XYZ file of C-alpha atoms in Angstrom:
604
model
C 29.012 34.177 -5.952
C 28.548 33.748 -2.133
C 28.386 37.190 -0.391
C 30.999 37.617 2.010
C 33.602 36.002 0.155
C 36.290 38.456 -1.179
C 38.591 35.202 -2.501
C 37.441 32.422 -4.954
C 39.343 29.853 -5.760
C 38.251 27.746 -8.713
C 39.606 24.225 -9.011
C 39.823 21.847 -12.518
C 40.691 18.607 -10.690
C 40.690 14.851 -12.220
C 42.181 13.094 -9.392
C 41.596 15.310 -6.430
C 45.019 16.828 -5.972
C 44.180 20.491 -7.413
C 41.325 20.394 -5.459
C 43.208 19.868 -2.107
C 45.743 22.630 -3.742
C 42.437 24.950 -3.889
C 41.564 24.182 -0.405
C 44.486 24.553 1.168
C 44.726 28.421 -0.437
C 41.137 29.747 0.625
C 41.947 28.625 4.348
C 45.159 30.548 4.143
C 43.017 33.334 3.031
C 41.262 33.171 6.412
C 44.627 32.955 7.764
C 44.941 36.137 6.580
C 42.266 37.476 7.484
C 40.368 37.514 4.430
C 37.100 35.027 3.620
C 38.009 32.356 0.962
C 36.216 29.541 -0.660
C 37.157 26.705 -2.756
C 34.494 26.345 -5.709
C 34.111 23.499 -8.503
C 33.715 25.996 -11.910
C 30.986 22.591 -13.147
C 28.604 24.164 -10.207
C 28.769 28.139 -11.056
C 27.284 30.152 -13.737
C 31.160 30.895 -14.967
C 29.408 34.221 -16.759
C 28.997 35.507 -13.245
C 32.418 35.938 -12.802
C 32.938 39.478 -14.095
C 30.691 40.144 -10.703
C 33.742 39.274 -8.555
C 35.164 42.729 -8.870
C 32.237 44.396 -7.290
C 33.675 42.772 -4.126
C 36.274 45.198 -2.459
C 40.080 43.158 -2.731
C 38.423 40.827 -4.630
C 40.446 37.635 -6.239
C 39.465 34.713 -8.363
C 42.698 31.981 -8.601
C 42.501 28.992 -10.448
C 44.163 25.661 -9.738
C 43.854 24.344 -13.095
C 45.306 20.387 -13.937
C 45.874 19.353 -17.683
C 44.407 16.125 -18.113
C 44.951 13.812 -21.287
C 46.291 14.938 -24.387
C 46.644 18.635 -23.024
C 42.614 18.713 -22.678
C 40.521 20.330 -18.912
C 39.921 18.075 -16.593
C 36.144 17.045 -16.599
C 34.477 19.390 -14.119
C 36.367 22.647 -16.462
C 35.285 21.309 -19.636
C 32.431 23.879 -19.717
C 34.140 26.746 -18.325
C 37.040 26.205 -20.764
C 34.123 26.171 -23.546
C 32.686 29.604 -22.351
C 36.271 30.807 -22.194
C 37.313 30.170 -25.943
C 33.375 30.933 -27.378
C 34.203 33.804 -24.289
C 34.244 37.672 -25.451
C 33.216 38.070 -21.783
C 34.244 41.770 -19.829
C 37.005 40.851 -17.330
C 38.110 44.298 -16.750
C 38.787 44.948 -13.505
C 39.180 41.099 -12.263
C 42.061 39.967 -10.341
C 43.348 36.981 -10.664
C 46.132 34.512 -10.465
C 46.638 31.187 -11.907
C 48.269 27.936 -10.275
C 49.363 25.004 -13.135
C 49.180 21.210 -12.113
C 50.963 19.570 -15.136
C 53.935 16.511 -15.450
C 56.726 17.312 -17.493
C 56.687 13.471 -19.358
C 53.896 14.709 -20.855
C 53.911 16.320 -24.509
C 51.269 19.389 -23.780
C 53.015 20.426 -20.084
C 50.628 22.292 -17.824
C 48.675 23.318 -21.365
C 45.190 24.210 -18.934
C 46.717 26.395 -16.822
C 48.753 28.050 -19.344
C 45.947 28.695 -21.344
C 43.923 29.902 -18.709
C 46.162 32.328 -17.790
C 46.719 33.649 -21.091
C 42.901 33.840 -22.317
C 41.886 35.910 -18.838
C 44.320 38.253 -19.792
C 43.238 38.566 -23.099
C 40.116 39.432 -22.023
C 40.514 42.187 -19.508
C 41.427 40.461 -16.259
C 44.156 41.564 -13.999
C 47.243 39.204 -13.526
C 48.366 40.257 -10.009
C 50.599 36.904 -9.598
C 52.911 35.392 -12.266
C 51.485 32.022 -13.155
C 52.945 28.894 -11.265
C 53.830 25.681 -12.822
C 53.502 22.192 -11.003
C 55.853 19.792 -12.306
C 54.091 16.014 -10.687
C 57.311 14.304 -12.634
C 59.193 16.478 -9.910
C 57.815 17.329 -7.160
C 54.443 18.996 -7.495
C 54.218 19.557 -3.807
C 57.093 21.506 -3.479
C 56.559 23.553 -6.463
C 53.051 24.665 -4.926
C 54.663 25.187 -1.858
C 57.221 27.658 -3.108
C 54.629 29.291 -5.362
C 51.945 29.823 -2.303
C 54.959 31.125 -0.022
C 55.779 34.192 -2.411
C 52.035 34.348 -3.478
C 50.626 35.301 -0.454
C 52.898 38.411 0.665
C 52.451 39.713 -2.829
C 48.377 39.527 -2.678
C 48.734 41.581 0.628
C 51.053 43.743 -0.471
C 48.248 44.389 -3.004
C 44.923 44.795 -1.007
C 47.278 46.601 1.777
C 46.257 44.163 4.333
C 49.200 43.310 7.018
C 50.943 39.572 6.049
C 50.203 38.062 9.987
C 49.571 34.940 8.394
C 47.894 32.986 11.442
C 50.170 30.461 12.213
C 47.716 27.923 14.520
C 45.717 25.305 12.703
C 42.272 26.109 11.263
C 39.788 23.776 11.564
C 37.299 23.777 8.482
C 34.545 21.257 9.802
C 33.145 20.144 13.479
C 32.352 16.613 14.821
C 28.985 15.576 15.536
C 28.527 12.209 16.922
C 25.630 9.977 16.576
C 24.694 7.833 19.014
C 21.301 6.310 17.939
C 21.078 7.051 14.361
C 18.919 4.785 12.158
C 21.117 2.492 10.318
C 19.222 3.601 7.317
C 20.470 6.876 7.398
C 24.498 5.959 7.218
C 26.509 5.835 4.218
C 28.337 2.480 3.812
C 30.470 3.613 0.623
C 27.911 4.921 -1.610
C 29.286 8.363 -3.155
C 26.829 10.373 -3.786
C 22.622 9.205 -2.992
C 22.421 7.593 0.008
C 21.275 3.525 -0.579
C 22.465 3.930 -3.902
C 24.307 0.347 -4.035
C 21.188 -1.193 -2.836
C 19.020 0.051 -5.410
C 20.677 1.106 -8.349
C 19.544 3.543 -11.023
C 21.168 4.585 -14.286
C 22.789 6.556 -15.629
C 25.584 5.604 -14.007
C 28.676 8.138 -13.693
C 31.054 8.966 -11.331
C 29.068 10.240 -8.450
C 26.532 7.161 -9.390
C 28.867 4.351 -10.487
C 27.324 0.554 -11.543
C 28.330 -2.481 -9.600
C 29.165 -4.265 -11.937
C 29.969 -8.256 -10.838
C 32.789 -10.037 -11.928
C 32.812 -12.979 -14.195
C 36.457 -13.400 -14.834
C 39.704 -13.312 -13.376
C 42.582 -15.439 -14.171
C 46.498 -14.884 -14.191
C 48.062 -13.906 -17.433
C 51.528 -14.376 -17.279
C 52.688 -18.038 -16.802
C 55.944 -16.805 -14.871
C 58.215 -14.204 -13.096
C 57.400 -12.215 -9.716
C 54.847 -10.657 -11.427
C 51.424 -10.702 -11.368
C 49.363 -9.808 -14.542
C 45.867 -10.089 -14.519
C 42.946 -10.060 -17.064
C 39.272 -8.925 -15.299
C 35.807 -9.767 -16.748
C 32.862 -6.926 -15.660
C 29.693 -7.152 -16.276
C 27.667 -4.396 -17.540
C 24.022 -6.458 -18.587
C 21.431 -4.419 -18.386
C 23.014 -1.200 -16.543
C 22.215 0.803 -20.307
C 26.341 1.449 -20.289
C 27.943 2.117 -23.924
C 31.606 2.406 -24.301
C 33.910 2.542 -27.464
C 37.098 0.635 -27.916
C 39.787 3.050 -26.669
C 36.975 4.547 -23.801
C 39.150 4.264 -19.773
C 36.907 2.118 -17.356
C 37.260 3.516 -14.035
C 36.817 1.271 -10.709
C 36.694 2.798 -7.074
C 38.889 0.478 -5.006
C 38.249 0.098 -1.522
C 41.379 0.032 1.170
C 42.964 -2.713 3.079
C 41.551 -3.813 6.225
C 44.453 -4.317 7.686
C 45.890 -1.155 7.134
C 42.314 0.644 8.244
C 42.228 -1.582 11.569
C 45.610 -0.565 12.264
C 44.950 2.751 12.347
C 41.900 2.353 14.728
C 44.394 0.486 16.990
C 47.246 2.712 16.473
C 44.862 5.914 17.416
C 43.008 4.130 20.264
C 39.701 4.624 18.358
C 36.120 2.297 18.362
C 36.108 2.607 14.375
C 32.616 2.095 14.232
C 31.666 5.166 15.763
C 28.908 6.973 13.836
C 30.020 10.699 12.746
C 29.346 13.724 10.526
C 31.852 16.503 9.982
C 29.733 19.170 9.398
C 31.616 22.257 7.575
C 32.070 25.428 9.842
C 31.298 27.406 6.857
C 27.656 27.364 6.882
C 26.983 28.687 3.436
C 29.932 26.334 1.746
C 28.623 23.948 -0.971
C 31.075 21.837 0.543
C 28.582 20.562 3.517
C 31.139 17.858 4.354
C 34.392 16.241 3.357
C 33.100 12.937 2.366
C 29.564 11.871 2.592
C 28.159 11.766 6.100
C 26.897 10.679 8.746
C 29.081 6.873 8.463
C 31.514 5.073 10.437
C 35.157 6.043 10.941
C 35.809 2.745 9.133
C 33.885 3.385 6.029
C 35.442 6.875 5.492
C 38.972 5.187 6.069
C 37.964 2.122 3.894
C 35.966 4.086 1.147
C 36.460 7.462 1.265
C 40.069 8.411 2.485
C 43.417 7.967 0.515
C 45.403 6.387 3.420
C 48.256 5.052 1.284
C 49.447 8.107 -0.699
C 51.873 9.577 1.260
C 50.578 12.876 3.300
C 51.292 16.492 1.828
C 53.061 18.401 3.540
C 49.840 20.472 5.111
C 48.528 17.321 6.765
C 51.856 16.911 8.606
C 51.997 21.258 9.011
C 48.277 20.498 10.889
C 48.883 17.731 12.799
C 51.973 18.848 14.109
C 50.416 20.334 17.225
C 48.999 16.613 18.799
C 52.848 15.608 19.050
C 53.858 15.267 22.554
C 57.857 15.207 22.086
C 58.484 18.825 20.731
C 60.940 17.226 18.582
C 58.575 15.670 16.505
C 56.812 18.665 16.442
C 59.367 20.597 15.203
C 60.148 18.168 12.451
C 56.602 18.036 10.929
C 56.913 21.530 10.871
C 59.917 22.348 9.345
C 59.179 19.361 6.637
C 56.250 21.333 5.903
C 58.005 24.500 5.565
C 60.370 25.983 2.319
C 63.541 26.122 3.499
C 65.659 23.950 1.826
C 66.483 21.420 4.909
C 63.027 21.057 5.495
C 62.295 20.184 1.796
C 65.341 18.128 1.773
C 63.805 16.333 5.320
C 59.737 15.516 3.951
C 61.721 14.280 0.265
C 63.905 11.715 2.060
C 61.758 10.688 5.536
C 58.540 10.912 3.346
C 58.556 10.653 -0.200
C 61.331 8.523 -0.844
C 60.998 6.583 2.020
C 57.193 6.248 0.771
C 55.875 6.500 3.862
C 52.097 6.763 4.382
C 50.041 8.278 7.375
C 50.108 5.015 9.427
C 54.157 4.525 8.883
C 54.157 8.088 10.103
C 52.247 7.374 12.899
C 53.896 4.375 14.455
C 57.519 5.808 13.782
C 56.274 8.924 15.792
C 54.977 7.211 19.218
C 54.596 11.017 20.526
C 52.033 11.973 17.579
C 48.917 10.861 18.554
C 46.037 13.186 16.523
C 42.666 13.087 17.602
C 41.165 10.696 14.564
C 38.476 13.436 13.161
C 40.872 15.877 12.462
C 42.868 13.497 10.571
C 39.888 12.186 9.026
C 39.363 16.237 8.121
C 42.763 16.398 6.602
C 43.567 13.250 4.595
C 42.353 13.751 0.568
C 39.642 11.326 -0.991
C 40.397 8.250 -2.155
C 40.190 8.809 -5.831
C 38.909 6.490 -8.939
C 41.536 4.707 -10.726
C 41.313 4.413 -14.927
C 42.053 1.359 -16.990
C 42.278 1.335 -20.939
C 39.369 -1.222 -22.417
C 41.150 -4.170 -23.305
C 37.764 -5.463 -25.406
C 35.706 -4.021 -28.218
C 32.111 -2.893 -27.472
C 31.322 -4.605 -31.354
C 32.207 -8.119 -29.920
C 31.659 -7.673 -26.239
C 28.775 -5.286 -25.799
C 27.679 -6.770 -22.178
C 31.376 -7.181 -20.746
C 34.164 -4.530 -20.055
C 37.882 -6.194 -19.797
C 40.721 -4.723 -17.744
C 44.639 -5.764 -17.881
C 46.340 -4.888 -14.903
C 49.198 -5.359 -12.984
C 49.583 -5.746 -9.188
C 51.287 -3.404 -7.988
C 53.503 -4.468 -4.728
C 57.158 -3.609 -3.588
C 59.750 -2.674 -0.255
C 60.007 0.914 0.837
C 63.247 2.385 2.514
C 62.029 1.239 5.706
C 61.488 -2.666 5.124
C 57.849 -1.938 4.892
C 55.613 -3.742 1.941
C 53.534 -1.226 0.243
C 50.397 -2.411 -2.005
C 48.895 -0.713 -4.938
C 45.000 -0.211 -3.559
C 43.389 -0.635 -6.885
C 45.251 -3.540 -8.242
C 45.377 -6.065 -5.118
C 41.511 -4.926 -4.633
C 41.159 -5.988 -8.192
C 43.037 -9.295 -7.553
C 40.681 -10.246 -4.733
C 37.415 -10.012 -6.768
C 37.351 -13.824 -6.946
C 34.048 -14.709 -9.411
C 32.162 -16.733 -6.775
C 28.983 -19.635 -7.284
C 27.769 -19.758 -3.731
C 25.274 -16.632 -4.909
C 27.554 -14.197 -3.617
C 28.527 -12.076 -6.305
C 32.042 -10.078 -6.280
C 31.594 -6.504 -7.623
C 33.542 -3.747 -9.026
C 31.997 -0.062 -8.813
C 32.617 1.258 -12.113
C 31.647 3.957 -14.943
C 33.077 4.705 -18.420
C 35.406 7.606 -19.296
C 35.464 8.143 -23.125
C 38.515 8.705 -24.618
C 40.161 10.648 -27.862
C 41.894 7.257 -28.534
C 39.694 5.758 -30.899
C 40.178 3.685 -34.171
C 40.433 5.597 -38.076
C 36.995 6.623 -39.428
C 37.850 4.321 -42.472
C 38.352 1.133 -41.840
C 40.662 1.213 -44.737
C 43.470 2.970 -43.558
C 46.428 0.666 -41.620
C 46.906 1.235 -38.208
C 50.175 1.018 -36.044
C 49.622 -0.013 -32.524
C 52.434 0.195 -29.666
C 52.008 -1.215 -26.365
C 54.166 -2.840 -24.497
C 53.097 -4.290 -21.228
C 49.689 -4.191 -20.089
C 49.984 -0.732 -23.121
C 48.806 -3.773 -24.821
C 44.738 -3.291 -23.044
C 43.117 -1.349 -25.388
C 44.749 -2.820 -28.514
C 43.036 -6.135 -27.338
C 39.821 -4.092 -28.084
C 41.360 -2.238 -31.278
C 42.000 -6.147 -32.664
C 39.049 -7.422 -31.700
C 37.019 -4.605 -33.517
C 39.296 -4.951 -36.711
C 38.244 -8.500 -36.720
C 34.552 -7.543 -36.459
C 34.754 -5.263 -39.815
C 36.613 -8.012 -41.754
C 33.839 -10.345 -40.806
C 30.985 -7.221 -42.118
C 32.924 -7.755 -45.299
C 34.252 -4.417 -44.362
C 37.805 -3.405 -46.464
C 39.911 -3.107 -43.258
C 43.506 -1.681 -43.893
C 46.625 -3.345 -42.224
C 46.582 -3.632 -38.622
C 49.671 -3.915 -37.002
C 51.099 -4.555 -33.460
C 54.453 -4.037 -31.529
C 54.070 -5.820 -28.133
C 57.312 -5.993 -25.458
C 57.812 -7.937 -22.353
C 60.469 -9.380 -20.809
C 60.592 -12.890 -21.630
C 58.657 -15.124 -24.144
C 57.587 -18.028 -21.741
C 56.431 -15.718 -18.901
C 54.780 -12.617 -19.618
C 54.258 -12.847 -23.760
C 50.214 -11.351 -22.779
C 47.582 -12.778 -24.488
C 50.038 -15.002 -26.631
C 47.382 -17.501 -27.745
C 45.094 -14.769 -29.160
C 47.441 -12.970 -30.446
C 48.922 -15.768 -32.321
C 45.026 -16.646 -33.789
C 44.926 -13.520 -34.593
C 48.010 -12.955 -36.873
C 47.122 -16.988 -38.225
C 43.670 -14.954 -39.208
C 45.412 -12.491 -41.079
C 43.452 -9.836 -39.048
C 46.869 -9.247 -37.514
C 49.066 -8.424 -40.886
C 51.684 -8.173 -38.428
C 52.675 -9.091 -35.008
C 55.997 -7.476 -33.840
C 57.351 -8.844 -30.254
C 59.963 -7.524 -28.702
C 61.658 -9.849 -25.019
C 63.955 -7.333 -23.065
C 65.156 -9.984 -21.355
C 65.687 -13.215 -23.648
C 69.087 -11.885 -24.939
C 72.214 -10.760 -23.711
C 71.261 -6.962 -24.932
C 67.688 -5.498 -24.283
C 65.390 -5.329 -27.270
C 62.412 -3.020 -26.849
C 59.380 -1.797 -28.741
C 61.699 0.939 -30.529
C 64.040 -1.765 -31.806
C 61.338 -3.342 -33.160
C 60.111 -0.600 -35.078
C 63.703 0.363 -36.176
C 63.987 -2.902 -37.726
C 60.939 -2.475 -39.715
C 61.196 1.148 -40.637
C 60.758 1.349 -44.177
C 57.095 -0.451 -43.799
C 56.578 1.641 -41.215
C 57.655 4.752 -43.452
C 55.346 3.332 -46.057
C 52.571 3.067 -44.050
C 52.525 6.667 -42.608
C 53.620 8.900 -45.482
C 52.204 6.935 -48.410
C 49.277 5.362 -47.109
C 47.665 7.478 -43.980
C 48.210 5.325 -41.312
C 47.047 6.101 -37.549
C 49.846 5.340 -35.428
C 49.059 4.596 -31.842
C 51.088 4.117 -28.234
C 50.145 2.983 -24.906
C 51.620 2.401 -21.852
C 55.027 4.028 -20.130
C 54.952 7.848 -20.774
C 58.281 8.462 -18.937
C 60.641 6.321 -21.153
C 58.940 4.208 -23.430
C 56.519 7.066 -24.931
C 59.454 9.474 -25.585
C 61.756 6.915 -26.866
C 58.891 5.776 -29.767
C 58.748 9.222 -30.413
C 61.962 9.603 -30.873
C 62.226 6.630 -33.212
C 59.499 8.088 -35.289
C 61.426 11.187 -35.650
C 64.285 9.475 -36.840
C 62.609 7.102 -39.516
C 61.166 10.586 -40.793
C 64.900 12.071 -40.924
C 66.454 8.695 -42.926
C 64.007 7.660 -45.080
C 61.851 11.259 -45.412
C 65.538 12.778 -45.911
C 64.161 15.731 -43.586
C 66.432 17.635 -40.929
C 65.941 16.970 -37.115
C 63.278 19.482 -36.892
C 60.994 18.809 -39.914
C 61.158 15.567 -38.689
C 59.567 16.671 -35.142
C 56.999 19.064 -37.167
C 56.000 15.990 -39.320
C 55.278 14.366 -36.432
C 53.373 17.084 -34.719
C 51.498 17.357 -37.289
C 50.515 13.764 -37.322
C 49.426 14.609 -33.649
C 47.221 17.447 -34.494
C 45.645 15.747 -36.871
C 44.668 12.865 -35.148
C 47.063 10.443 -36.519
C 49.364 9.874 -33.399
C 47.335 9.361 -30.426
C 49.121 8.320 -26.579
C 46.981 6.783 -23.944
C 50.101 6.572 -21.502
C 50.495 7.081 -17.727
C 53.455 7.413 -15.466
């Protein structure tokens, strides 16, 4: 651990936001007067941290996000390893744990919960009650109330006086570069310098593969909609994947949202910069890679879209010239309740993002590097495989849909990833479009034998990685493999606009590699028929298939209402034809989860 540093906070972050959670607390240590640093668990020797306690007022918190099926985020994986193998010494730790979970989900904040548990079970001192993040709420305000009664307990503690410094902090300084050598600025790469230009495997998320596009066409033949099927390339970059595996693409944002802000701020964009951290023994050196342009970190490397947390607005507050504005930002970023009531209603329902903020402030005009300072990375979005790696070993396929819609304030907002996605046109004149990609594997993965039936729900563009599950069924009939019943329950809304993949679906079920194809249109009747009708209708096959002859049952798509409503069907086929009461019913089906028989790959 670094010397100096009395207050460590460790981050397990997938997209970013307990990261930004963990930064935000170790500067409000140094608000306090004590040192704090923000530190990614993948990077220390987690053994060392029974050391922490030889450090006078001493603290280790964790912002810990539950990723998946309950599982640690990537970059915890290891330090949640050494914690369960762990008969490690904690006595005389302190520690506190912050929880970044969604309440849709089945295993709610299970990371954090566990990590809170396990350090107490081995000697470490809780000196804060765990705090739960709800993101199906609102996460922000849950961290904010949890950091506001944090902090006056921790100094109450350590007997230091609570004169939280109230004036913003800045954590790095600008350097600008006036005659750098072009060769030296990053363009977009993320982590070696040049590495689009000369790419070397293997590829992962710091190191992703361009991979070029080869198709994309429209797949619904109707409606307001657009639903898209994407062709990548992955010849020759040495990338495996399974059927069931998440590709994930880093988008880049639009132009005219990034020039905007360069007019908006009064700002040559292509200025060349570094933000060099203040700290200088941080492991952070900057916030995104550096030196580059102001337009590259705003295209590339800054979420510009998302709308701000409420400590971007808390920092910026100070540049506004009308001290009503001022005041505003501030109290939105404050607990009280009108101020929470004020950022949920001006901000997050009216979904506004930093540039609406901007122009419907004229007095709030921050000096760009500082907002560049504050604004989170933009993060890598995850698709489910819609192809199997058996059939299509050289090609990856997405389904996707474009995401686009009105805010509050008559504004048009666009989903980054998906209208990025829509504009990578396959072109002939040699120009090649590419996607910046690597694999995430996945616990959703076909039955070991091939033998046993498998139920597949997916409504929507759920229906991605089912495509690959299909494909890959057909592949072992044609090894003259014994492959069980394979069964699908698609929805959309009507039959001649969105009915995905119809024709292949259709060839498939004519094959017989589909025993079943179950298709439910919300829209075609007077009533709404969904997935769970579908399965209703067909329940004693469905019975059949789970409790007689092992079936893997398996659901993708919408975890806020479709997921729960499946499950919920499930649980009532057990109770009718299992004759079981309400809660055997959800055990039975619990059980099914733990043992790999009823896997979700859903989003919300």
């Amino acid at each position: 651990m670094k010397k100096g540093k009395n207050i460590v906070v460790f981050y397990g972050s997938q997209t970013g936001t307990a990261e930004e959670f963990a930064n935000r607390l170790s500067k409000d240590a140094q608000r306090y007067g004590m040192k704090g640093m923000a530190a990614d668990p993948e990077e220390y020797d987690m053994s060392e941290l029974s050391r922490l306690k030889e450090i006078d007022n001493s603290l280790a918190i964790f912002c810990m996000a539950t990723y998946g099926e309950g599982d640690p985020t990537d970059n915890a994986q290891d330090f949640y390893d050494w914690l369960q193998e762990g008969d490690a010494d904690l006595d005389g730790l302190n520690y506190t744990v912050f929880s970044l979970g969604n309440k849709t989900y089945e295993h709610y904040n299970a990371m954090g919960k566990y990590v809170d548990k396990r350090l107490s079970e081995l000697g470490a001192k809780r000196i804060f009650d765990l705090g739960l993040g709800d993101d199906d709420g609102n996460l922000e305000e849950d961290f904010v109330s949890w950091r506001e009664q944090f902090w006056p307990a921790v100094c109450e503690h350590f007997g230091v006086e609570a004169t939280g410094e109230e004036s913003s902090i800045r954590q790095y300084e600008l350097k600008v570069h006036e005659d750098l050598n072009m060769n030296k600025i990053y363009t977009g790469e993320l982590g070696r310098l040049k590495s689009f230009e000369n790419q070397k495997p293997p590829f992962d998320s710091k190191n992703p593969f361009l991979a070029p596009v080869t198709v994309n066409r429209k797949l619904n033949k109707g409606g307001d909609r657009h639903l898209m099927h994407l062709e990548l390339d992955i010849t020759g970059s040495k990338i495996r994947y399974e059927s069931g595996d998440h590709v994930a693409v880093y988008p880049t944002n639009d132009a005219t949202i990034v020039n905007r802000l360069g007019e908006v701020l009064g700002v040559d964009l292509d200025t060349v910069i570094s933000l060099n951290n203040l700290d200088e023994e941080s492991n952070k050196k900057h916030p995104f890679p550096c030196p580059t342009t102001y337009r590259t970190a705003l295209t590339h490397y800054l979420d510009i879209t998302n709308s701000p947390r409420t400590n971007v607005l808390y920092e910026l507050a100070q540049y506004a010239s009308d001290p009503k504005d001022q005041e505003n930002m501030r109290k939105m970023a404050s607990s009280s309740p009108e101020g929470k009531a004020l950022y949920q209603s001006w901000v997050l329902d009216s979904c506004r993002n930093i540039l609406a903020i901007l122009e419907d402030l004229p007095s709030l005009r921050p000096p760009i590097d500082h907002l560049c300072e504050l604004l989170p990375r933009l993060q890598a979005r995850y698709y489910s495989i819609a192809s199997s790696s058996k059939v299509h070993p050289n090609s990856i396929h997405i389904c996707a849909v474009v995401v686009e819609y009105k805010t509050k304030t008559g504004r048009t907002n666009k989903g980054v990833a998906t209208n990025w996605l829509k504009s990578k046109v396959p072109t002939d004149n040699g120009h090649k479009a590419t996607v910046p990609m690597y694999i995430r594997k996945s616990q959703f993965r076909l039955p070991f034998k091939a033998s046993n039936p498998v139920i597949m729900i997916g409504p929507g563009t759920g229906i991605a990685p089912f495509m690959g599950f299909i494909q890959e069924r057909a592949w072992l009939r044609e090894q003259g493999k014994e492959v069980g019943e394979t069964v699908l329950y698609f929805g959309c809304r009507h039959k001649n606009e969105d009915f995905l993949y119809q024709e292949e679906l259709e060839a498939f079920e004519k094959e017989g590699v589909l025993t079943r194809l179950n298709v439910a249109f919300s829209r075609d009747q007077e009533h709404k028929v969904y997935v769970q009708h579908q399965l209703k209708n067909n329940k004693e096959a469905v019975w059949r298939q789970i409790h007689t002859d092992n079936a893997h049952i398996y659901i993708c798509g919408d975890a806020r209402n479709m997921a729960r409503d499946v499950q919920t069907t499930f649980y009532e086929i057990a109770e009718e034809l299992g004759g079981m009461m309400h809660t055997q019913a959800v055990d039975y089906i619990k059980k099914l989860m733990t043992k790999g028989r009823y896997s979700q790959d859903v989003w919300s």
